[in-house]
């Protein structure tokens, strides 16, 4: 199949926007539902998780250019088109446990040309389901993160997001009781400097918040109860690392660029820090 990256990315991003409206409908019909089962990695799986995954699977199947998909809700990846070029790893509904509280949740996508390795990322996107449906899109072909909002008829480009050198928001993830002393000191240091605590427990709205406000730090470190962190490389961490670097910021595991990591397994996790460059330097110290 002829590889025309700009056209193919356009098709994939349009499919993600269209699917966001179907998923939003599911959320409104399934608010605060009970749990259904556990997924392959032991996460509690809500009806909305399963339905969102089915919507995206069906939608990506309509694209000949998509070779394979890998969902956080499925143990193995699924081949769609033998002659396809791109592999899409996605978290169909991240933070669904927050639905009962009527807090924002999201979907996350990484688009890989070749194997599921960060060096093969050619694009990434997120959907944030809140007061409105918003879609953030980052492409290898263009700097910045294009943020679209659905206005009831179509998706309008609201703003192309860039991160400043430093920000004011601190989104510290994980159970504080299980933080290392070093991490505790880093977080206290930021608060002593006047950073504002902004943490909802939803990765997508928390990271989108930092992008929209132009800076800050989101962290989910290694903790004693999750030594390799909690967030998954393929579906959550690599897409947002691509997005934050596209916005002029950085993304590290505390030692190296997240986009230099190599997963051993589709569901591998890693400690992660995303933010403006000043905060990323602090995270690496
Ligand atoms: P904690 C939601 O369950 C999630 O996967 C991410 O969306 C979020 O950033 C993280 O877990 C929150 O984890 O341990 O801080 O509640």
Short mmCIF file of C-alpha atoms and ligand atoms in Angstrom, two decimals:
data_model
loop_
_atom_site.label_atom_id
_atom_site.label_comp_id
_atom_site.label_asym_id
_atom_site.label_seq_id
_atom_site.Cartn_x
_atom_site.Cartn_y
_atom_site.Cartn_z
CA UNK A 1 0.00 0.00 0.00
CA UNK A 2 1.24 3.48 -0.95
CA UNK A 3 2.41 5.31 2.18
CA UNK A 4 1.05 8.86 2.14
CA UNK A 5 1.57 9.94 5.72
CA UNK A 6 -0.33 13.25 5.63
CA UNK A 7 -3.44 11.70 4.06
CA UNK A 8 -3.32 8.60 6.24
CA UNK A 9 -2.95 10.60 9.46
CA UNK A 10 -5.86 12.80 8.37
CA UNK A 11 -8.04 9.70 7.94
CA UNK A 12 -7.00 8.28 11.31
CA UNK A 13 -7.54 11.56 13.17
CA UNK A 14 -10.96 12.05 11.52
CA UNK A 15 -11.90 8.52 12.60
CA UNK A 16 -10.84 9.33 16.18
CA UNK A 17 -12.96 12.53 16.16
CA UNK A 18 -16.01 10.67 14.78
CA UNK A 19 -15.60 7.86 17.34
CA UNK A 20 -15.33 10.37 20.20
CA UNK A 21 -18.98 11.35 19.70
CA UNK A 22 -20.15 7.71 19.84
CA UNK A 23 -18.12 7.11 23.00
CA UNK A 24 -19.45 10.31 24.59
CA UNK A 25 -22.98 8.95 24.05
CA UNK A 26 -21.99 5.73 25.84
CA UNK A 27 -20.64 7.72 28.79
CA UNK A 28 -23.87 9.67 29.13
CA UNK A 29 -25.89 6.44 29.07
CA UNK A 30 -23.59 4.57 31.49
CA UNK A 31 -22.77 7.14 34.14
CA UNK A 32 -21.60 5.63 37.47
CA UNK A 33 -22.31 2.07 36.40
CA UNK A 34 -21.12 -1.00 38.35
CA UNK A 35 -18.01 -2.96 37.39
CA UNK A 36 -18.34 -5.83 34.92
CA UNK A 37 -15.14 -7.87 35.00
CA UNK A 38 -11.36 -7.70 35.04
CA UNK A 39 -9.36 -7.14 31.83
CA UNK A 40 -6.26 -9.09 30.83
CA UNK A 41 -4.02 -7.06 33.12
CA UNK A 42 -6.34 -7.27 36.10
CA UNK A 43 -7.92 -3.81 35.81
CA UNK A 44 -11.58 -3.54 36.74
CA UNK A 45 -13.42 -3.31 33.39
CA UNK A 46 -16.58 -1.23 33.23
CA UNK A 47 -19.30 -1.67 30.60
CA UNK A 48 -18.23 1.70 29.16
CA UNK A 49 -14.61 0.45 28.73
CA UNK A 50 -15.84 -2.55 26.72
CA UNK A 51 -18.21 -0.50 24.56
CA UNK A 52 -15.61 2.21 23.87
CA UNK A 53 -13.13 -0.47 22.83
CA UNK A 54 -15.68 -2.04 20.45
CA UNK A 55 -16.47 1.35 18.86
CA UNK A 56 -12.79 2.06 18.18
CA UNK A 57 -12.05 -1.48 16.94
CA UNK A 58 -14.91 -1.23 14.43
CA UNK A 59 -13.90 2.30 13.38
CA UNK A 60 -10.22 1.46 12.78
CA UNK A 61 -11.27 -1.65 10.82
CA UNK A 62 -12.73 0.67 8.16
CA UNK A 63 -9.23 2.07 7.46
CA UNK A 64 -7.18 -0.03 4.99
CA UNK A 65 -4.01 1.77 6.11
CA UNK A 66 -4.30 0.34 9.65
CA UNK A 67 -2.39 -2.93 9.90
CA UNK A 68 -2.86 -3.72 13.57
CA UNK A 69 -4.42 -2.35 16.73
CA UNK A 70 -3.49 -2.91 20.36
CA UNK A 71 -5.98 -1.89 23.04
CA UNK A 72 -5.30 -1.57 26.76
CA UNK A 73 -8.50 -3.62 27.17
CA UNK A 74 -7.12 -6.56 25.12
CA UNK A 75 -4.21 -8.83 26.07
CA UNK A 76 -2.86 -9.22 22.53
CA UNK A 77 -2.77 -6.95 19.48
CA UNK A 78 -5.28 -7.61 16.66
CA UNK A 79 -4.42 -7.61 12.93
CA UNK A 80 -6.88 -5.62 10.79
CA UNK A 81 -5.39 -5.33 7.28
CA UNK A 82 -2.46 -7.38 6.00
CA UNK A 83 -1.33 -4.56 3.64
CA UNK A 84 -1.82 -1.85 6.22
CA UNK A 85 1.05 0.44 7.23
CA UNK A 86 0.19 1.80 10.71
CA UNK A 87 -0.24 0.18 14.10
CA UNK A 88 -2.45 2.01 16.60
CA UNK A 89 -2.09 1.43 20.35
CA UNK A 90 -4.87 2.98 22.38
CA UNK A 91 -6.52 3.22 25.78
CA UNK A 92 -10.20 3.37 24.80
CA UNK A 93 -11.39 4.84 28.08
CA UNK A 94 -8.81 6.01 30.60
CA UNK A 95 -9.92 6.82 34.14
CA UNK A 96 -13.39 5.26 33.75
CA UNK A 97 -13.46 4.74 37.53
CA UNK A 98 -13.95 8.53 37.76
CA UNK A 99 -17.24 8.40 35.84
CA UNK A 100 -19.30 7.86 38.98
CA UNK A 101 -17.99 11.19 40.30
CA UNK A 102 -18.91 12.84 36.99
CA UNK A 103 -15.27 13.88 36.48
CA UNK A 104 -13.67 14.11 33.03
CA UNK A 105 -12.25 10.96 31.45
CA UNK A 106 -10.39 10.38 28.19
CA UNK A 107 -9.08 8.17 25.38
CA UNK A 108 -5.44 8.02 24.26
CA UNK A 109 -3.92 6.99 20.91
CA UNK A 110 -0.40 6.32 19.62
CA UNK A 111 0.07 5.85 15.86
CA UNK A 112 3.13 3.80 14.97
CA UNK A 113 4.56 3.26 11.47
CA UNK A 114 6.17 -0.15 12.00
CA UNK A 115 6.57 -1.98 15.30
CA UNK A 116 5.15 -0.60 18.58
CA UNK A 117 8.37 1.28 19.41
CA UNK A 118 8.52 4.98 20.35
CA UNK A 119 10.93 5.72 17.50
CA UNK A 120 8.15 4.64 15.10
CA UNK A 121 5.56 7.10 16.44
CA UNK A 122 4.27 9.35 13.65
CA UNK A 123 1.31 10.79 15.51
CA UNK A 124 -0.65 10.76 18.78
CA UNK A 125 -4.02 12.01 19.98
CA UNK A 126 -6.23 12.24 23.03
CA UNK A 127 -9.94 12.78 23.54
CA UNK A 128 -11.11 14.53 26.72
CA UNK A 129 -14.79 13.96 27.60
CA UNK A 130 -15.85 16.83 29.83
CA UNK A 131 -18.15 19.83 29.55
CA UNK A 132 -17.48 19.45 25.82
CA UNK A 133 -15.68 16.83 23.73
CA UNK A 134 -12.14 18.00 22.99
CA UNK A 135 -9.54 16.26 20.78
CA UNK A 136 -5.81 17.02 20.95
CA UNK A 137 -3.76 15.97 17.91
CA UNK A 138 0.02 15.83 17.45
CA UNK A 139 1.68 14.83 14.18
CA UNK A 140 5.28 14.25 13.11
CA UNK A 141 4.55 16.61 10.21
CA UNK A 142 3.68 19.67 12.33
CA UNK A 143 4.83 21.25 15.61
CA UNK A 144 2.40 21.94 18.40
CA UNK A 145 -0.78 20.15 19.51
CA UNK A 146 -3.91 21.05 17.54
CA UNK A 147 -6.81 21.17 20.01
CA UNK A 148 -10.30 20.77 18.48
CA UNK A 149 -13.63 21.18 20.28
CA UNK A 150 -16.98 19.77 19.10
CA UNK A 151 -19.48 22.64 18.86
CA UNK A 152 -22.59 20.53 18.28
CA UNK A 153 -22.06 20.35 14.53
CA UNK A 154 -18.37 19.79 13.85
CA UNK A 155 -14.90 19.92 15.38
CA UNK A 156 -13.42 23.41 15.29
CA UNK A 157 -9.72 24.05 15.83
CA UNK A 158 -9.72 26.05 19.09
CA UNK A 159 -5.94 26.53 19.47
CA UNK A 160 -2.54 25.03 18.61
CA UNK A 161 -1.00 24.36 22.02
CA UNK A 162 2.62 24.99 22.96
CA UNK A 163 4.32 24.77 26.35
CA UNK A 164 6.26 27.73 27.77
CA UNK A 165 9.64 27.22 29.50
CA UNK A 166 7.96 26.70 32.87
CA UNK A 167 4.48 26.67 34.37
CA UNK A 168 2.60 26.86 37.65
CA UNK A 169 0.68 23.54 37.89
CA UNK A 170 1.83 20.40 39.68
CA UNK A 171 -0.09 17.14 39.11
CA UNK A 172 1.56 14.57 41.44
CA UNK A 173 0.20 11.04 40.85
CA UNK A 174 0.41 7.90 42.93
CA UNK A 175 -0.23 7.24 46.60
CA UNK A 176 1.94 9.68 48.57
CA UNK A 177 2.49 7.11 51.35
CA UNK A 178 4.40 5.03 48.76
CA UNK A 179 6.53 7.87 47.29
CA UNK A 180 10.32 7.77 47.72
CA UNK A 181 11.87 10.43 49.94
CA UNK A 182 13.50 11.99 46.86
CA UNK A 183 10.16 12.29 45.08
CA UNK A 184 8.48 13.64 48.21
CA UNK A 185 11.20 16.34 48.45
CA UNK A 186 10.83 17.23 44.75
CA UNK A 187 7.06 17.66 45.08
CA UNK A 188 7.40 19.72 48.29
CA UNK A 189 10.01 21.87 46.60
CA UNK A 190 7.59 22.70 43.77
CA UNK A 191 4.80 23.56 46.21
CA UNK A 192 7.19 25.73 48.23
CA UNK A 193 7.90 27.61 44.98
CA UNK A 194 4.17 28.32 44.66
CA UNK A 195 3.08 25.59 42.21
CA UNK A 196 -0.65 24.89 42.42
CA UNK A 197 -1.91 21.33 43.06
CA UNK A 198 -4.07 20.29 40.10
CA UNK A 199 -4.74 16.52 40.15
CA UNK A 200 -8.07 14.87 39.27
CA UNK A 201 -6.85 11.26 39.00
CA UNK A 202 -7.57 11.27 35.26
CA UNK A 203 -4.39 11.23 33.17
CA UNK A 204 -6.02 12.82 30.11
CA UNK A 205 -7.71 15.83 31.77
CA UNK A 206 -4.68 16.34 34.07
CA UNK A 207 -2.23 16.43 31.15
CA UNK A 208 -4.60 18.44 28.95
CA UNK A 209 -4.86 20.97 31.80
CA UNK A 210 -1.08 21.50 31.74
CA UNK A 211 -1.08 21.83 27.93
CA UNK A 212 -3.96 24.34 27.93
CA UNK A 213 -2.34 26.42 30.71
CA UNK A 214 1.02 26.32 28.90
CA UNK A 215 3.13 24.55 31.48
CA UNK A 216 3.68 22.59 34.70
CA UNK A 217 4.52 19.03 35.71
CA UNK A 218 2.58 15.75 35.76
CA UNK A 219 4.27 12.83 37.49
CA UNK A 220 3.50 9.20 38.14
CA UNK A 221 6.74 7.98 39.74
CA UNK A 222 8.05 4.62 40.84
CA UNK A 223 6.38 3.92 44.20
CA UNK A 224 6.87 1.09 46.69
CA UNK A 225 3.46 -0.31 45.65
CA UNK A 226 4.17 0.20 41.91
CA UNK A 227 7.98 0.11 41.45
CA UNK A 228 7.64 0.29 37.64
CA UNK A 229 4.99 2.99 37.87
CA UNK A 230 1.34 2.43 36.95
CA UNK A 231 0.90 3.99 33.51
CA UNK A 232 1.36 1.84 30.41
CA UNK A 233 4.08 2.61 27.87
CA UNK A 234 2.31 1.83 24.57
CA UNK A 235 -1.19 3.21 25.22
CA UNK A 236 -0.65 6.08 27.68
CA UNK A 237 2.98 7.09 28.22
CA UNK A 238 4.50 7.07 24.71
CA UNK A 239 1.54 8.93 23.10
CA UNK A 240 1.67 11.70 25.72
CA UNK A 241 5.48 11.82 25.60
CA UNK A 242 5.15 12.43 21.82
CA UNK A 243 2.44 15.06 22.45
CA UNK A 244 4.44 16.92 25.14
CA UNK A 245 7.61 16.97 23.02
CA UNK A 246 5.56 18.16 20.02
CA UNK A 247 4.32 21.01 22.25
CA UNK A 248 7.95 21.99 23.01
CA UNK A 249 8.10 20.35 26.44
CA UNK A 250 9.68 17.13 27.67
CA UNK A 251 8.90 13.64 28.98
CA UNK A 252 11.23 11.51 31.09
CA UNK A 253 11.22 8.46 33.36
CA UNK A 254 13.43 10.46 35.74
CA UNK A 255 16.63 9.40 33.99
CA UNK A 256 16.08 9.37 30.20
CA UNK A 257 13.62 10.45 27.51
CA UNK A 258 10.53 8.28 27.68
CA UNK A 259 10.63 7.97 23.88
CA UNK A 260 13.95 6.10 24.18
CA UNK A 261 12.49 3.28 26.28
CA UNK A 262 11.91 -0.15 24.73
CA UNK A 263 8.98 -2.18 26.10
CA UNK A 264 9.46 -5.92 26.63
CA UNK A 265 5.73 -6.56 26.72
CA UNK A 266 2.70 -4.79 25.20
CA UNK A 267 1.40 -3.89 28.68
CA UNK A 268 4.68 -2.75 30.27
CA UNK A 269 4.48 0.30 32.56
CA UNK A 270 7.07 2.94 33.44
CA UNK A 271 7.51 5.81 35.89
CA UNK A 272 6.79 9.01 33.96
CA UNK A 273 7.09 12.80 34.15
CA UNK A 274 5.57 15.12 31.52
CA UNK A 275 5.96 18.90 31.52
CA UNK A 276 7.64 22.11 30.45
CA UNK A 277 11.41 21.95 30.13
CA UNK A 278 12.21 23.65 33.46
CA UNK A 279 10.09 21.14 35.40
CA UNK A 280 11.52 18.21 33.44
CA UNK A 281 15.03 19.32 34.47
CA UNK A 282 13.85 19.31 38.11
CA UNK A 283 12.33 15.83 37.63
CA UNK A 284 15.67 14.50 36.35
CA UNK A 285 17.70 15.89 39.29
P1 LIG B 1 -3.66 7.13 41.09
C1 LIG B 1 -6.69 6.24 36.05
O1 LIG B 1 -7.02 5.05 36.75
C2 LIG B 1 -5.20 6.17 35.72
O2 LIG B 1 -4.94 5.07 34.92
C3 LIG B 1 -4.76 7.46 35.03
O3 LIG B 1 -5.77 8.02 34.27
C4 LIG B 1 -4.37 8.35 36.19
O4 LIG B 1 -3.36 9.30 35.86
C5 LIG B 1 -3.85 7.35 37.23
O5 LIG B 1 -4.46 6.09 36.93
C6 LIG B 1 -4.23 7.76 38.63
O6 LIG B 1 -3.62 6.84 39.50
O7 LIG B 1 -2.86 6.00 41.68
O8 LIG B 1 -3.01 8.49 41.32
O9 LIG B 1 -5.10 7.13 41.46
#
